[in-house]
Coordinates of C-alpha atoms in Angstrom, one line a residue:
M1 CA 133.4 108.2 -151.3
K2 CA 130.0 109.4 -151.0
K3 CA 128.1 106.5 -153.9
A4 CA 130.9 103.1 -152.2
F5 CA 129.1 105.0 -149.6
L6 CA 125.8 103.8 -149.9
A7 CA 126.4 101.3 -152.2
A8 CA 127.4 99.3 -149.0
L9 CA 124.9 101.1 -147.1
A10 CA 122.4 99.6 -149.4
L11 CA 124.5 96.3 -149.6
T12 CA 124.1 96.3 -145.7
A13 CA 120.6 96.6 -146.2
V14 CA 120.1 93.5 -148.1
L15 CA 122.4 91.1 -145.9
F16 CA 120.6 92.6 -142.5
L17 CA 116.8 91.4 -144.5
T18 CA 118.1 88.2 -145.6
V19 CA 119.2 86.8 -143.0
S20 CA 116.6 89.0 -141.2
C21 CA 114.2 87.6 -143.3
A22 CA 115.6 83.8 -142.8
T23 CA 115.7 83.8 -138.6
T24 CA 111.5 84.7 -138.6
K25 CA 110.5 82.9 -141.1
Q26 CA 107.4 80.5 -139.8
N27 CA 106.1 76.6 -140.6
T28 CA 102.8 77.0 -141.9
E29 CA 102.2 73.6 -140.7
P30 CA 102.5 72.9 -137.1
A31 CA 104.6 70.1 -136.8
D32 CA 103.9 66.1 -136.7
T33 CA 104.5 64.6 -133.5
T34 CA 103.6 62.0 -131.4
F35 CA 101.2 60.9 -128.8
E36 CA 103.1 60.6 -125.8
W37 CA 99.9 60.4 -122.8
K38 CA 100.4 61.4 -118.9
E39 CA 97.1 59.4 -116.4
V40 CA 95.2 62.0 -114.4
Q41 CA 93.7 58.8 -112.2
N42 CA 91.8 55.3 -113.9
G43 CA 90.9 56.4 -117.4
I44 CA 91.7 59.6 -118.2
W45 CA 94.5 60.8 -119.6
R46 CA 96.1 63.9 -120.9
F47 CA 98.7 64.9 -123.8
D48 CA 100.0 68.7 -123.5
Y49 CA 101.9 70.3 -126.7
K50 CA 104.6 72.8 -128.1
D51 CA 105.8 73.6 -130.9
S52 CA 107.8 77.3 -131.0
S53 CA 108.5 77.5 -133.9
F54 CA 104.6 77.3 -135.6
P55 CA 104.3 78.3 -132.9
V56 CA 101.1 76.7 -131.6
I57 CA 99.8 74.8 -127.8
Y58 CA 97.1 73.8 -127.6
H59 CA 96.5 70.1 -124.6
V60 CA 93.9 67.1 -124.4
V61 CA 92.8 64.7 -122.5
K62 CA 91.7 61.6 -123.3
I63 CA 88.4 60.0 -121.8
D64 CA 88.0 56.3 -121.1
L65 CA 83.8 56.0 -120.8
T66 CA 83.5 52.9 -120.0
T67 CA 85.7 53.1 -116.8
P68 CA 84.0 52.0 -113.5
G69 CA 82.3 55.3 -111.7
L70 CA 81.9 58.1 -114.5
E71 CA 80.0 60.4 -114.3
L72 CA 78.7 63.0 -116.3
T73 CA 77.8 66.9 -114.8
C74 CA 77.1 70.1 -116.3
F75 CA 75.8 73.7 -115.9
P76 CA 72.9 74.6 -116.0
Q77 CA 71.2 72.1 -114.7
T78 CA 68.0 73.4 -114.0
Q79 CA 66.5 76.8 -115.8
E80 CA 67.3 78.7 -112.5
Q81 CA 71.0 78.6 -113.6
N82 CA 70.2 79.2 -116.8
T83 CA 70.3 82.6 -116.7
R84 CA 72.3 85.1 -117.3
T85 CA 72.7 86.6 -114.1
K86 CA 73.8 82.7 -113.0
R87 CA 76.6 82.6 -115.6
I88 CA 80.2 81.1 -114.3
T89 CA 83.3 81.0 -115.6
T90 CA 84.1 76.6 -116.5
A91 CA 87.5 76.7 -113.7
R92 CA 84.4 77.8 -111.0
F93 CA 82.1 75.2 -112.6
A94 CA 85.4 72.6 -111.8
S95 CA 85.9 74.1 -108.9
K96 CA 81.8 74.1 -107.4
Y97 CA 81.7 70.5 -109.0
K98 CA 84.6 68.9 -107.9
T99 CA 86.0 67.7 -111.4
T100 CA 88.9 66.3 -112.6
V101 CA 87.9 67.4 -116.4
A102 CA 85.4 70.6 -117.3
I103 CA 85.1 72.6 -120.3
N104 CA 83.4 74.9 -121.7
A105 CA 81.0 74.4 -124.7
T106 CA 77.5 75.9 -126.3
P107 CA 78.4 79.1 -128.1
F108 CA 76.6 81.8 -126.1
S109 CA 74.9 86.2 -126.6
K110 CA 74.2 87.6 -124.3
E111 CA 71.1 86.1 -123.6
S112 CA 71.1 82.5 -123.9
I113 CA 73.2 79.4 -125.2
V114 CA 73.1 79.2 -129.1
G115 CA 72.3 75.4 -128.6
V116 CA 70.6 72.5 -127.4
H117 CA 71.6 72.5 -124.1
V118 CA 70.4 68.7 -122.4
C119 CA 71.1 68.0 -118.5
E120 CA 69.6 64.8 -117.6
G121 CA 67.2 65.2 -119.8
L122 CA 66.6 67.8 -119.0
V123 CA 66.3 70.9 -122.0
L124 CA 67.5 73.6 -121.0
A125 CA 68.2 75.6 -124.8
A126 CA 66.4 74.1 -127.5
P127 CA 68.9 72.7 -130.8
V128 CA 69.8 74.9 -133.4
I129 CA 69.1 72.7 -136.9
Q130 CA 72.6 75.1 -138.3
Y131 CA 75.2 73.6 -135.3
A132 CA 76.6 70.4 -134.6
A133 CA 76.3 68.7 -131.4
I134 CA 77.3 66.4 -129.3
A135 CA 75.8 63.8 -127.1
F136 CA 75.8 61.3 -124.3
A137 CA 74.0 58.5 -123.2
R138 CA 74.0 56.5 -119.5
D139 CA 74.3 52.6 -121.0
E140 CA 75.3 48.5 -119.2
Q141 CA 78.5 49.8 -120.9
G142 CA 79.0 53.1 -119.4
W143 CA 78.7 55.7 -121.0
K144 CA 77.7 56.3 -125.1
A145 CA 79.1 59.4 -126.9
F146 CA 77.1 60.6 -130.2
I147 CA 78.3 63.7 -132.0
F148 CA 75.4 64.8 -134.9
V149 CA 76.0 67.2 -137.8
T150 CA 72.6 69.0 -137.1
Q151 CA 70.8 70.1 -134.3
T152 CA 67.0 68.4 -134.2
D153 CA 64.4 67.1 -131.7
Q154 CA 65.7 63.8 -132.4
L155 CA 68.8 65.4 -129.3
L156 CA 65.8 67.0 -126.9
Q157 CA 64.4 62.2 -126.8
G158 CA 66.8 59.5 -125.4
Y159 CA 70.6 61.3 -124.1
D160 CA 70.9 61.9 -120.9
Y161 CA 72.8 64.9 -121.9
A162 CA 73.8 66.6 -124.7
F163 CA 75.9 69.6 -126.4
G164 CA 75.4 71.7 -129.8
G165 CA 78.7 73.3 -130.4
F166 CA 79.3 75.0 -134.0
F167 CA 80.0 72.7 -136.7
T168 CA 81.6 69.2 -137.4
V169 CA 84.9 68.9 -139.2
L170 CA 85.8 65.3 -138.6
S171 CA 82.9 62.6 -140.8
D172 CA 83.4 58.9 -140.6
S173 CA 87.2 60.0 -140.4
R174 CA 87.1 62.6 -143.1
I175 CA 88.0 65.7 -143.2
I176 CA 85.2 68.5 -143.4
D177 CA 87.9 71.3 -145.1
T178 CA 85.6 73.9 -146.2
F179 CA 86.1 76.5 -143.8
Q180 CA 87.9 79.3 -143.7
P181 CA 92.1 78.2 -142.9
I182 CA 91.3 80.4 -139.5
T183 CA 93.9 80.1 -136.8
D184 CA 92.1 80.2 -133.1
S185 CA 92.0 79.8 -130.0
R186 CA 89.8 76.6 -130.2
M187 CA 87.6 74.2 -128.7
G188 CA 87.1 70.9 -129.6
A189 CA 85.8 67.2 -129.1
G190 CA 85.8 63.8 -130.7
I191 CA 85.3 60.6 -130.4
T192 CA 86.3 56.6 -131.6
A193 CA 83.3 54.7 -134.0
D194 CA 81.9 53.5 -130.8
G195 CA 81.4 55.7 -129.1
R196 CA 83.5 54.9 -125.8
T197 CA 86.6 57.4 -126.2
L198 CA 86.3 61.1 -125.7
Y199 CA 88.7 63.2 -127.2
I200 CA 89.0 67.0 -126.3
L201 CA 91.4 68.9 -127.7
A202 CA 91.8 72.8 -126.3
V203 CA 94.1 75.4 -128.6
E204 CA 95.8 78.7 -127.1
G205 CA 95.2 81.4 -129.3
E206 CA 94.3 84.5 -127.5
I207 CA 98.3 85.7 -127.2
P208 CA 99.3 85.2 -130.2
F209 CA 103.5 84.9 -129.9
I210 CA 103.3 82.7 -128.3
S211 CA 99.9 80.4 -129.8
R212 CA 98.9 81.6 -133.0
G213 CA 96.0 78.8 -132.5
L214 CA 94.5 76.2 -135.0
S215 CA 92.2 76.2 -138.6
Y216 CA 89.7 74.3 -138.3
A217 CA 90.9 71.7 -140.2
Q218 CA 94.5 71.0 -139.0
C219 CA 92.4 71.0 -135.3
A220 CA 90.6 68.2 -137.2
Q221 CA 93.6 66.6 -138.0
I222 CA 95.0 66.1 -134.9
F223 CA 91.5 64.4 -133.9
L224 CA 92.4 62.1 -137.0
D225 CA 96.0 61.6 -136.1
M226 CA 94.9 60.6 -132.5
G227 CA 92.1 57.3 -133.9
C228 CA 88.5 59.7 -133.7
T229 CA 86.2 59.8 -136.8
H230 CA 84.2 62.0 -136.4
A231 CA 84.6 65.8 -134.8
L232 CA 83.3 68.9 -133.6
E233 CA 84.2 72.2 -132.8
L234 CA 82.5 74.2 -129.4
D235 CA 83.1 77.4 -128.6
G236 CA 86.9 78.6 -128.9
G237 CA 88.4 81.6 -129.5
G238 CA 88.2 83.9 -125.8
S239 CA 85.7 80.8 -124.3
T240 CA 88.5 78.7 -124.9
Q241 CA 88.6 77.5 -121.3
L242 CA 90.1 73.0 -119.4
C243 CA 90.3 72.8 -116.7
I244 CA 91.9 69.8 -115.2
N245 CA 91.2 68.9 -111.7
G246 CA 90.2 72.0 -111.0
K247 CA 93.2 73.9 -112.8
S248 CA 93.0 75.7 -116.2
V249 CA 95.8 74.5 -117.9
L250 CA 95.4 77.5 -120.5
S251 CA 98.9 79.4 -120.3
Y252 CA 97.3 82.4 -119.5
P253 CA 93.6 83.5 -117.5
A254 CA 90.3 82.4 -118.3
F255 CA 87.8 84.9 -116.8
R256 CA 84.6 84.4 -119.6
K257 CA 81.5 83.6 -117.8
Q258 CA 80.6 80.6 -119.7
G259 CA 76.8 80.1 -121.5
N260 CA 77.6 76.5 -120.2
S261 CA 80.6 73.9 -119.5
F262 CA 80.1 70.1 -118.9
G263 CA 82.9 67.6 -116.6
F264 CA 83.1 64.7 -116.3
Y265 CA 84.4 62.6 -112.4
T266 CA 84.7 59.6 -111.3
K267 CA 82.9 58.2 -107.4

């Protein structure tokens, strides 16, 4: 009787574990998606994605840099603002400068921005050669964006704005997959071949059971699927922040004061 009871108990345990494993199995990749863009305003669109089985949540903004009246701004704008005590959140920046879209950008330490920061031609932080960067120049068609694999003194001349990031993840439509496949909150930017369309990607990852984030390669694949030829990762993790019309799009609050932020608005 005792043996029969133990055998039945063991069988029940096996069945329970089998069913439990089957019901909690997670995908190793987020599902393929079709980008269904919603207009935020003329020349700016958004797309929000959620996959509960992976799980992952991410947000994308597409910006036509040739849109008439489109302006770019950033913080800090002066050396006086470029101090630890003057730092603000991206949400505060978005509200203060009334941007349609605002994001955090360059990594930073306690004392300084770790990477290039150029605002309206004024150099507020020097290049860090091992990291990538995104730069913007104005011409007769509007704005044009450029992504650089490394930061050099070239970024200090000929560009109205330049912001450092971490690493390039997409180059000439080729995914760079030399990074560890670690999932986390991510902040990135990608551009089309002509530099006239900018894509901003914010991946949630601070509450892993709701969204565990993505790896660099997975972010690169999203940029590639959207038509980008080049993309880089900006400061992610707890710094990840994307605001549209002054409000964060993330599903959790983000309170970190950033080393810098940049954004777009229209006159």
